[in-house]
Coordinates of C-alpha atoms in Angstrom, one line a residue:
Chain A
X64 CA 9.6 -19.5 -26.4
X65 CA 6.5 -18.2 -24.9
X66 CA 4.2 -19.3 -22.1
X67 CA 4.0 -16.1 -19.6
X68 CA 0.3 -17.4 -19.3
X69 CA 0.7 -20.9 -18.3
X70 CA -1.4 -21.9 -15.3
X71 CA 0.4 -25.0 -14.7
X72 CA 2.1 -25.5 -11.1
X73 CA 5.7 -25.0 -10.9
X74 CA 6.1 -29.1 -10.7
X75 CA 4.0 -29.5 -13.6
X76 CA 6.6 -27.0 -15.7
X77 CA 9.7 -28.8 -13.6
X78 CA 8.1 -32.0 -15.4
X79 CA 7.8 -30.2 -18.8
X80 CA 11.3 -28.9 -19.0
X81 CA 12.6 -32.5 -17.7
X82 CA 10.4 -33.2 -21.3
X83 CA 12.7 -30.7 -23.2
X84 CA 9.6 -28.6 -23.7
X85 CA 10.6 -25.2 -23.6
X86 CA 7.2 -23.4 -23.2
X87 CA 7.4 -24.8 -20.1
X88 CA 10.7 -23.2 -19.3
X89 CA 9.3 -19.7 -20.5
X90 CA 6.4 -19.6 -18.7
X91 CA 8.9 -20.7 -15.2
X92 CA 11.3 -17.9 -16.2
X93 CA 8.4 -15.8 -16.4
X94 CA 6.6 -16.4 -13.4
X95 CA 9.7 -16.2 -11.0
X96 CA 12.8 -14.4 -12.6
X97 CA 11.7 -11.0 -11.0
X98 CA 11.3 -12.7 -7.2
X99 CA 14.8 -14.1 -7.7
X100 CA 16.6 -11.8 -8.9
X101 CA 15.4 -9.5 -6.5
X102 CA 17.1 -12.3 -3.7
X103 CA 20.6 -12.4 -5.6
X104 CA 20.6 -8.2 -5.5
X105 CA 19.5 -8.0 -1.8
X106 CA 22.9 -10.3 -1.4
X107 CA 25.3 -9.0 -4.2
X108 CA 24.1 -5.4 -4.2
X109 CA 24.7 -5.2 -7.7
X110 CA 22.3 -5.0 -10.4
X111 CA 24.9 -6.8 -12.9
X112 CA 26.0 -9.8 -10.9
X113 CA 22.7 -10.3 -9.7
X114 CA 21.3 -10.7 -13.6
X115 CA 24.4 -13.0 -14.1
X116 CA 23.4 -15.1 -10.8
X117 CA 19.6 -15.4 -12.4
X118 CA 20.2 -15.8 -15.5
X119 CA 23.1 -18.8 -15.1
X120 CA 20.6 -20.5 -12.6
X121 CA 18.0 -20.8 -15.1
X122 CA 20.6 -21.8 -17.8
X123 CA 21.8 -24.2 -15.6
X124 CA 18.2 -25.3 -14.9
X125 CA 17.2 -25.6 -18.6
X126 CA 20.5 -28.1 -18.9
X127 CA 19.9 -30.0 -16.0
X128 CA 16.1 -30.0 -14.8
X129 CA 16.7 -33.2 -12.6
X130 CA 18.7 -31.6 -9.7
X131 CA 15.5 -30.7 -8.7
X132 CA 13.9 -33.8 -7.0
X133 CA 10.9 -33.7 -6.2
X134 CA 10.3 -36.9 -4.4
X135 CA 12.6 -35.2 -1.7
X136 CA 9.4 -32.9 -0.5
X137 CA 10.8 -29.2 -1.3
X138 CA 9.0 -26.9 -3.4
X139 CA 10.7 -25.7 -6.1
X140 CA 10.4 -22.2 -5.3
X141 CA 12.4 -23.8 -1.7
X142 CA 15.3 -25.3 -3.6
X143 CA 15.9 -22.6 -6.4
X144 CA 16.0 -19.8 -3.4
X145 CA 18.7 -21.8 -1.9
X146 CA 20.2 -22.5 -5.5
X147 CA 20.4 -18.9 -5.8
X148 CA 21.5 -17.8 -2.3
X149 CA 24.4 -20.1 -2.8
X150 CA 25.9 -18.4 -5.9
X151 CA 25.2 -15.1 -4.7
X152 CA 27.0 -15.4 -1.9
X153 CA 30.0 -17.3 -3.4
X154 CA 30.2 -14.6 -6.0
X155 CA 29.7 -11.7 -3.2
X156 CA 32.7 -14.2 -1.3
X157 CA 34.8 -13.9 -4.9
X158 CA 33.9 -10.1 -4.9
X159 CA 35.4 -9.1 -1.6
X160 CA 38.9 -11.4 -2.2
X161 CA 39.1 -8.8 -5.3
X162 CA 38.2 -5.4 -3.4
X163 CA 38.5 -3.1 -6.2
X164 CA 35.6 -5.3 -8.0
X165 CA 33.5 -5.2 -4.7
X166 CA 32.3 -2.1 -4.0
X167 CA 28.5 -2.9 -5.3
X168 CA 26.1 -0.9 -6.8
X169 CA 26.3 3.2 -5.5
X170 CA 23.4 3.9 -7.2
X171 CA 20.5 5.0 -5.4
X172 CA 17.9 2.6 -6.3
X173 CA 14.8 5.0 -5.0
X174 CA 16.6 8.6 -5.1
X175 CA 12.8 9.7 -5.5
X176 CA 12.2 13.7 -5.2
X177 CA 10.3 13.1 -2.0
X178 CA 12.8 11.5 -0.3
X179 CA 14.8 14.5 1.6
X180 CA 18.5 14.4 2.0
X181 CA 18.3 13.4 5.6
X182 CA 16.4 10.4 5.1
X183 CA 18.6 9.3 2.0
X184 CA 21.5 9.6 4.1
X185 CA 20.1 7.8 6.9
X186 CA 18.6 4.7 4.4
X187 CA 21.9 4.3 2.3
X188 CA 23.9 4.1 5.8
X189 CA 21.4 1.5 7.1
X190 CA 21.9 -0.5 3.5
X191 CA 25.5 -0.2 4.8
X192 CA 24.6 -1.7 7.7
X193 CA 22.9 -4.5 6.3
X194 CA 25.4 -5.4 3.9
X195 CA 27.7 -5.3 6.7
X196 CA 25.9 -8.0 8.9
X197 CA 27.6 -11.8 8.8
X198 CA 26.7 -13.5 5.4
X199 CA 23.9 -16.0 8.1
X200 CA 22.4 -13.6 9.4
X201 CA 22.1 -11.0 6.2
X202 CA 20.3 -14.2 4.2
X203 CA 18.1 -15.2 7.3
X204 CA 17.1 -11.4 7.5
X205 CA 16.5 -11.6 3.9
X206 CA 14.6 -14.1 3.6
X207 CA 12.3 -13.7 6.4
X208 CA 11.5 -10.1 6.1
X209 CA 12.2 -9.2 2.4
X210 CA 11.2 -12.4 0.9
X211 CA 8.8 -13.3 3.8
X212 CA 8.9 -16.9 3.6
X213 CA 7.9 -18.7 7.0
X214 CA 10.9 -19.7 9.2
X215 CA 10.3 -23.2 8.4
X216 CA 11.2 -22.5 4.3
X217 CA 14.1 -19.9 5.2
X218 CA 15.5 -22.7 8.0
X219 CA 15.0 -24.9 4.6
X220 CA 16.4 -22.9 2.5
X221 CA 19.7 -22.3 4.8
X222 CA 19.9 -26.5 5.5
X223 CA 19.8 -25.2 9.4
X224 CA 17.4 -26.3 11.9
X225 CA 14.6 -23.6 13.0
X226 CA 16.2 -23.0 16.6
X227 CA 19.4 -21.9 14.5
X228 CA 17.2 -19.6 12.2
X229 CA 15.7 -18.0 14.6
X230 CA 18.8 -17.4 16.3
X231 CA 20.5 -15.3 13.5
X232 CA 17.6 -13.9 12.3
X233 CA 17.3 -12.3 16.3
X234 CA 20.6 -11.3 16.0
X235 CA 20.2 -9.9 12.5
X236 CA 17.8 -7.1 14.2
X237 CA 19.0 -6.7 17.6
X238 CA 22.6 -5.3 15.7
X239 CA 20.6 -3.2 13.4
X240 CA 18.6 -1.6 15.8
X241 CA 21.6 -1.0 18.1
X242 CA 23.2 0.7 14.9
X243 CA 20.0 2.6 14.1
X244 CA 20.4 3.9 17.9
X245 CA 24.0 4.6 17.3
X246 CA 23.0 6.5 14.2
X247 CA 20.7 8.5 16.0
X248 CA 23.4 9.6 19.2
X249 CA 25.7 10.7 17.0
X250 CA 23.8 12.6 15.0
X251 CA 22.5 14.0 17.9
X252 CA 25.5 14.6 19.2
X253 CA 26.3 16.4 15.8
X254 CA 23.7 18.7 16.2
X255 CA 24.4 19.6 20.1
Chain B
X289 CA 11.3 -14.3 32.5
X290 CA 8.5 -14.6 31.0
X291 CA 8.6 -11.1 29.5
X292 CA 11.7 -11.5 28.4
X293 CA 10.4 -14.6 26.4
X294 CA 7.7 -12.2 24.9
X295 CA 10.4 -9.9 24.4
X296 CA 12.3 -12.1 22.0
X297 CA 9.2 -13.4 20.5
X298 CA 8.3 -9.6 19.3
X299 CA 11.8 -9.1 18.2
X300 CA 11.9 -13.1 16.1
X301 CA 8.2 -12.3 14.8
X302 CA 7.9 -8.8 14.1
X303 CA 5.2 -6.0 15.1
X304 CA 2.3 -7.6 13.0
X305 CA 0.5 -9.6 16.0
X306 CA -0.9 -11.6 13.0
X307 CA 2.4 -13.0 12.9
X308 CA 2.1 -13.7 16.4
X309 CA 2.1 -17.4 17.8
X310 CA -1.6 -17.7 18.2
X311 CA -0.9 -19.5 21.5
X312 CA 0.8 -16.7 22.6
X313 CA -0.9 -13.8 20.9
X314 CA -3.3 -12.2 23.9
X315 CA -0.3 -12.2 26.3
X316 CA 1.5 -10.4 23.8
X317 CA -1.0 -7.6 23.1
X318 CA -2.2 -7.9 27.5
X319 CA 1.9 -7.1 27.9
X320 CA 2.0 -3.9 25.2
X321 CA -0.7 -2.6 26.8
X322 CA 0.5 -3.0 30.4
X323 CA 4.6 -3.0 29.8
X324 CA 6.1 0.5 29.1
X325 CA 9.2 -1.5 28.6
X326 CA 7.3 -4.1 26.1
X327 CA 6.2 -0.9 24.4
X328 CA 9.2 0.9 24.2
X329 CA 10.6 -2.6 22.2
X330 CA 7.5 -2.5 20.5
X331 CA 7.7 0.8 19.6
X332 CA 11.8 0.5 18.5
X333 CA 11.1 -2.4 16.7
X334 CA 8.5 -0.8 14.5
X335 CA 10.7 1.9 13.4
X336 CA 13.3 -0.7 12.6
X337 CA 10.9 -2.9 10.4
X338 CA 9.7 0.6 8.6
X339 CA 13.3 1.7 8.0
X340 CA 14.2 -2.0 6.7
X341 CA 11.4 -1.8 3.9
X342 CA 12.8 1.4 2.7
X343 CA 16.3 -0.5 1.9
X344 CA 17.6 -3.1 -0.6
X345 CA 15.0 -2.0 -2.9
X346 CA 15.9 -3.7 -5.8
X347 CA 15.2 -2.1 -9.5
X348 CA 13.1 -2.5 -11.9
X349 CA 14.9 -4.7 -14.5
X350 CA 12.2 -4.7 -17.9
X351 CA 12.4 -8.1 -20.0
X352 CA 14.6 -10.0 -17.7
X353 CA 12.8 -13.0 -18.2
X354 CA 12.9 -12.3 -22.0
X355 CA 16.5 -11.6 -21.7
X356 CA 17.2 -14.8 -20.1
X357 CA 14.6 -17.0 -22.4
X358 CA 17.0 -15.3 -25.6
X359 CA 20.4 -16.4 -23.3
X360 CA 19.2 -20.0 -23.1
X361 CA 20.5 -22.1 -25.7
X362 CA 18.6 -25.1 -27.1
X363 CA 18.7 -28.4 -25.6
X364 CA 21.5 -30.4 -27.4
X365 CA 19.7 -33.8 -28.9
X366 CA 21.6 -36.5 -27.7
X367 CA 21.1 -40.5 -28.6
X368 CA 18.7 -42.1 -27.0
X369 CA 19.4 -45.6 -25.4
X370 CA 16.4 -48.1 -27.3
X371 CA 15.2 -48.8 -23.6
X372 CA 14.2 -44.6 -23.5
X373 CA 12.4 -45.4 -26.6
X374 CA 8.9 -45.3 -26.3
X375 CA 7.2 -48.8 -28.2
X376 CA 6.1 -47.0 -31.2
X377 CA 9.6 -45.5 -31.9
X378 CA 11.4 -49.4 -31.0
X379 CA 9.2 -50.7 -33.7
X380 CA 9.8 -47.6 -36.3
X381 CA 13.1 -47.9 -35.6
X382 CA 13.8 -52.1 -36.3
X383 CA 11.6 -51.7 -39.4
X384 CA 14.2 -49.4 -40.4
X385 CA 16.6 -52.0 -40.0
X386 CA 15.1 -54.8 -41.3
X387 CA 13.8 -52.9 -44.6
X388 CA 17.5 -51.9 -45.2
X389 CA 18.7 -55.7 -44.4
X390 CA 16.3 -57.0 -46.9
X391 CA 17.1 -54.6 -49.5
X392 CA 20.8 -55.9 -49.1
X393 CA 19.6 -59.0 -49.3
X394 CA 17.6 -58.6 -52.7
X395 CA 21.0 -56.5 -53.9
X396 CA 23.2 -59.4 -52.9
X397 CA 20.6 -61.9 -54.3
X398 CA 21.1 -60.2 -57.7
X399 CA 23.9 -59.6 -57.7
X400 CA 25.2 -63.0 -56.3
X401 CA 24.0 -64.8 -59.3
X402 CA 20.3 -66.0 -58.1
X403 CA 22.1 -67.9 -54.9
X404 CA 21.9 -67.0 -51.6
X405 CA 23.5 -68.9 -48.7
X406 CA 21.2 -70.1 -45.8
X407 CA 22.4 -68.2 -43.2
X408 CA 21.8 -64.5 -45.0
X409 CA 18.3 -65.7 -46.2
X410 CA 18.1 -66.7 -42.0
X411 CA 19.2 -63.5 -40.9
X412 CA 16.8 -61.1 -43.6
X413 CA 13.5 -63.3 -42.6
X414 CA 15.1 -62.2 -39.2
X415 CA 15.3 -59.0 -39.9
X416 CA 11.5 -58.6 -41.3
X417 CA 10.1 -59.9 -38.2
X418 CA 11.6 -57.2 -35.9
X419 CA 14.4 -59.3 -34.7
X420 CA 12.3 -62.1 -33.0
X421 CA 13.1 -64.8 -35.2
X422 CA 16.7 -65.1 -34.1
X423 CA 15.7 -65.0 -30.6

C-alpha cells in the first residue's frame, strides 16, 4: 500500500476504503496516524498502548469503514478523535483496575541537555498533575489546548453540550494553576 | 460582575486575544490595561499555558503509519448478493450459467440417444437468453 501523497479529502479516502481500495487507506494512515497517536499518549501516557490504541482503530477502520457516516455532518477527523479518546481512556480505566500495569511511561520524553534539573522536576510533577485531573476534564484540556480544536469539535467530540465543555475545560486550568501555586509555596518554603 | 465575566473568559480562551470573542475583545485588552487584578490573571495564566506546552510531549514514533499499513490485513472477499452486482457483472455472470446449461444440454442430448424432452430443451433456450424467457 502506498498513497502518503494523495490529495484527496479525508471523505473522498472514507469513500475509497468503503471501495476496498487500499491506497486510499495508506494515504489516511498517512496523513493522520501521527496527530492521533499523539491524542491516545496525552491520555494513556504510554508510548506502547498508545501505538496499540492507533493502530487497532485503523484496523478496525479498514474492516468496517461504514461506522463512519457521513450523512450525520461530522468530519472524520471529529469522529475518529472521539473513536480514539474512547479506547484510550477505557484502556487507561483497565490500567488503573490492574495497578502494577499502570504506572505509564517514566521516560522523559524531552530530557534535552538544556533543560536544567529544576525545570525537569517542575514539568514531570505538572505531567503528574495533569494525569491526575478527572478523566473530563484531562480530555477537554487535551483537546482544546494540545489538539486545539475549537470548543464546538471538542464539545463534539465529548457528545456534551458547549456550556458543559467549557465548564471542565475552566476547571481543568483553574486546578492546575492552583497546583502550580502550590508547587511554588512549597518550594519556597523549602528553600526558607 | 462584569470583570469577573472577563475573568472566566481569559481563563476558558486563553492569553492569545486572537482567541478572544471578537464581541468582547476591546473590553478585554481596555481591562488588562486598567485591572491589576485582570493582569495579575493574565499574567498567571500565561505562565500556566507556557508550562502546559512543555508537557505531554509525545515522541517521535518513525514509520508508524508504515507499521500500521504492514499490521492491516487484507480485506476478506466475501460473496456478493447479484443485487451488489454491477449490470456488466449480472450479465457476465448468467452467461456463465446459461453456457454451462447448454453444454449439459448438448451432453445430455448425446448422450440421451438424439431425444431430448420438451421441458430441458425449454429451460436451455431459457438459459441462453439470460433467464428472460422463463419469466
Amino acid at each position: 500500500m502506498s498513497g502518503a501523497e494523495d490529495k484527496r479529502s479525508d471523505a473522498a479516502l472514507m469513500a475509497g476504503i468503503a471501495a476496498g481500495e487500499q491506497s486510499a487507506y495508506a494515504a489516511l494512515v498517512s496523513r493522520h496516524s501521527m496527530r492521533f497517536f499523539r491524542l491516545a499518549y496525552r491520555l494513556t501516557g504510554r508510548h506502547e498502548d498508545a501505538e496499540d490504541v492507533v493502530q487497532d482503530a485503523f484496523v478496525q477502520l479498514w474492516r468496517a469503514p461504514h461506522m463512519w457516516d457521513p450523512t450525520h455532518g461530522s468530519l472524520f477527523t471529529t469522529w475518529f478523535y472521539q473513536v480514539i479518546s474512547n479506547r484510550a481512556l477505557s484502556l487507561r480505566r483497565q490500567a488503573a483496575r490492574h495497578p502494577q500495569e499502570a504506572l505509564g511511561d517514566i521516560v522523559d520524553s524531552q530530557c534535552g541537555a538544556e533543560e536544567t534539573l529544576n525545570a525537569k522536576h517542575r514539568r514531570l510533577w505538572l505531567e503528574s498533575r495533569i494525569r491526575a485531573l478527572p478523566e473530563r476534564q484531562k480530555l477537554a484540556l487535551v483537546l482544546c489546548f494540545y489538539e486545539e480544536l475549537s470548543n464546538q469539535d471538542a464539545a463534539e467530540v465529548m457528545g456534551i453540550g458547549i456550556k458543559a465543555l467549557q465548564s471542565l475545560l475552566m476547571r481543568a486550568k483553574a486546578t492546575l494553576r492552583e497546583d502550580i501555586n502550590s508547587f511554588d509555596e512549597l518550594k519556597a518554603g523549602g528553600q526558607g | 460582575m462584569r470583570k469577573q465575566m472577563l475573568e472566566d473568559l481569559l481563563m476558558l480562551h486563553g492569553t492569545n486575544p486572537q482567541n478572544w470573542p471578537a464581541d468582547m475583545r476591546a473590553s478585554m485588552k481596555t481591562c488588562l490595561k486598567s485591572s491589576p487584578r485582570f493582569a495579575a490573571d493574565y499574567a498567571a495564566l500565561a505562565r500556566l499555558e507556557e508550562e502546559l506546552k512543555s508537557c505531554l510531549r509525545a515522541p517521535a514514533v518513525p514509520a508508524l503509519a508504515a507499521r500500521i499499513i504492514a499490521a492491516t490485513p487484507p480485506l476478506q472477499h466475501t460473496y456478493l448478493p447479484p443485487q451488489e452486482l454491477g449490470g456488466q457483472e449480472r450479465g457476465l455472470l448468467a452467461a456463465c450459467l446459461a453456457g454451462a446449461l447448454v453444454i449439459g444440454a448438448v451432453i445430455g442430448y448425446f448422450i440421451g440417444g438424439g431425444t431430448v424432452d420438451d421441458s430441458l430443451s425449454r429451460l436451455a433456450t431459457a438459459a441462453l437468453y439470460g433467464g428472460r424467457a422463463l419469466i
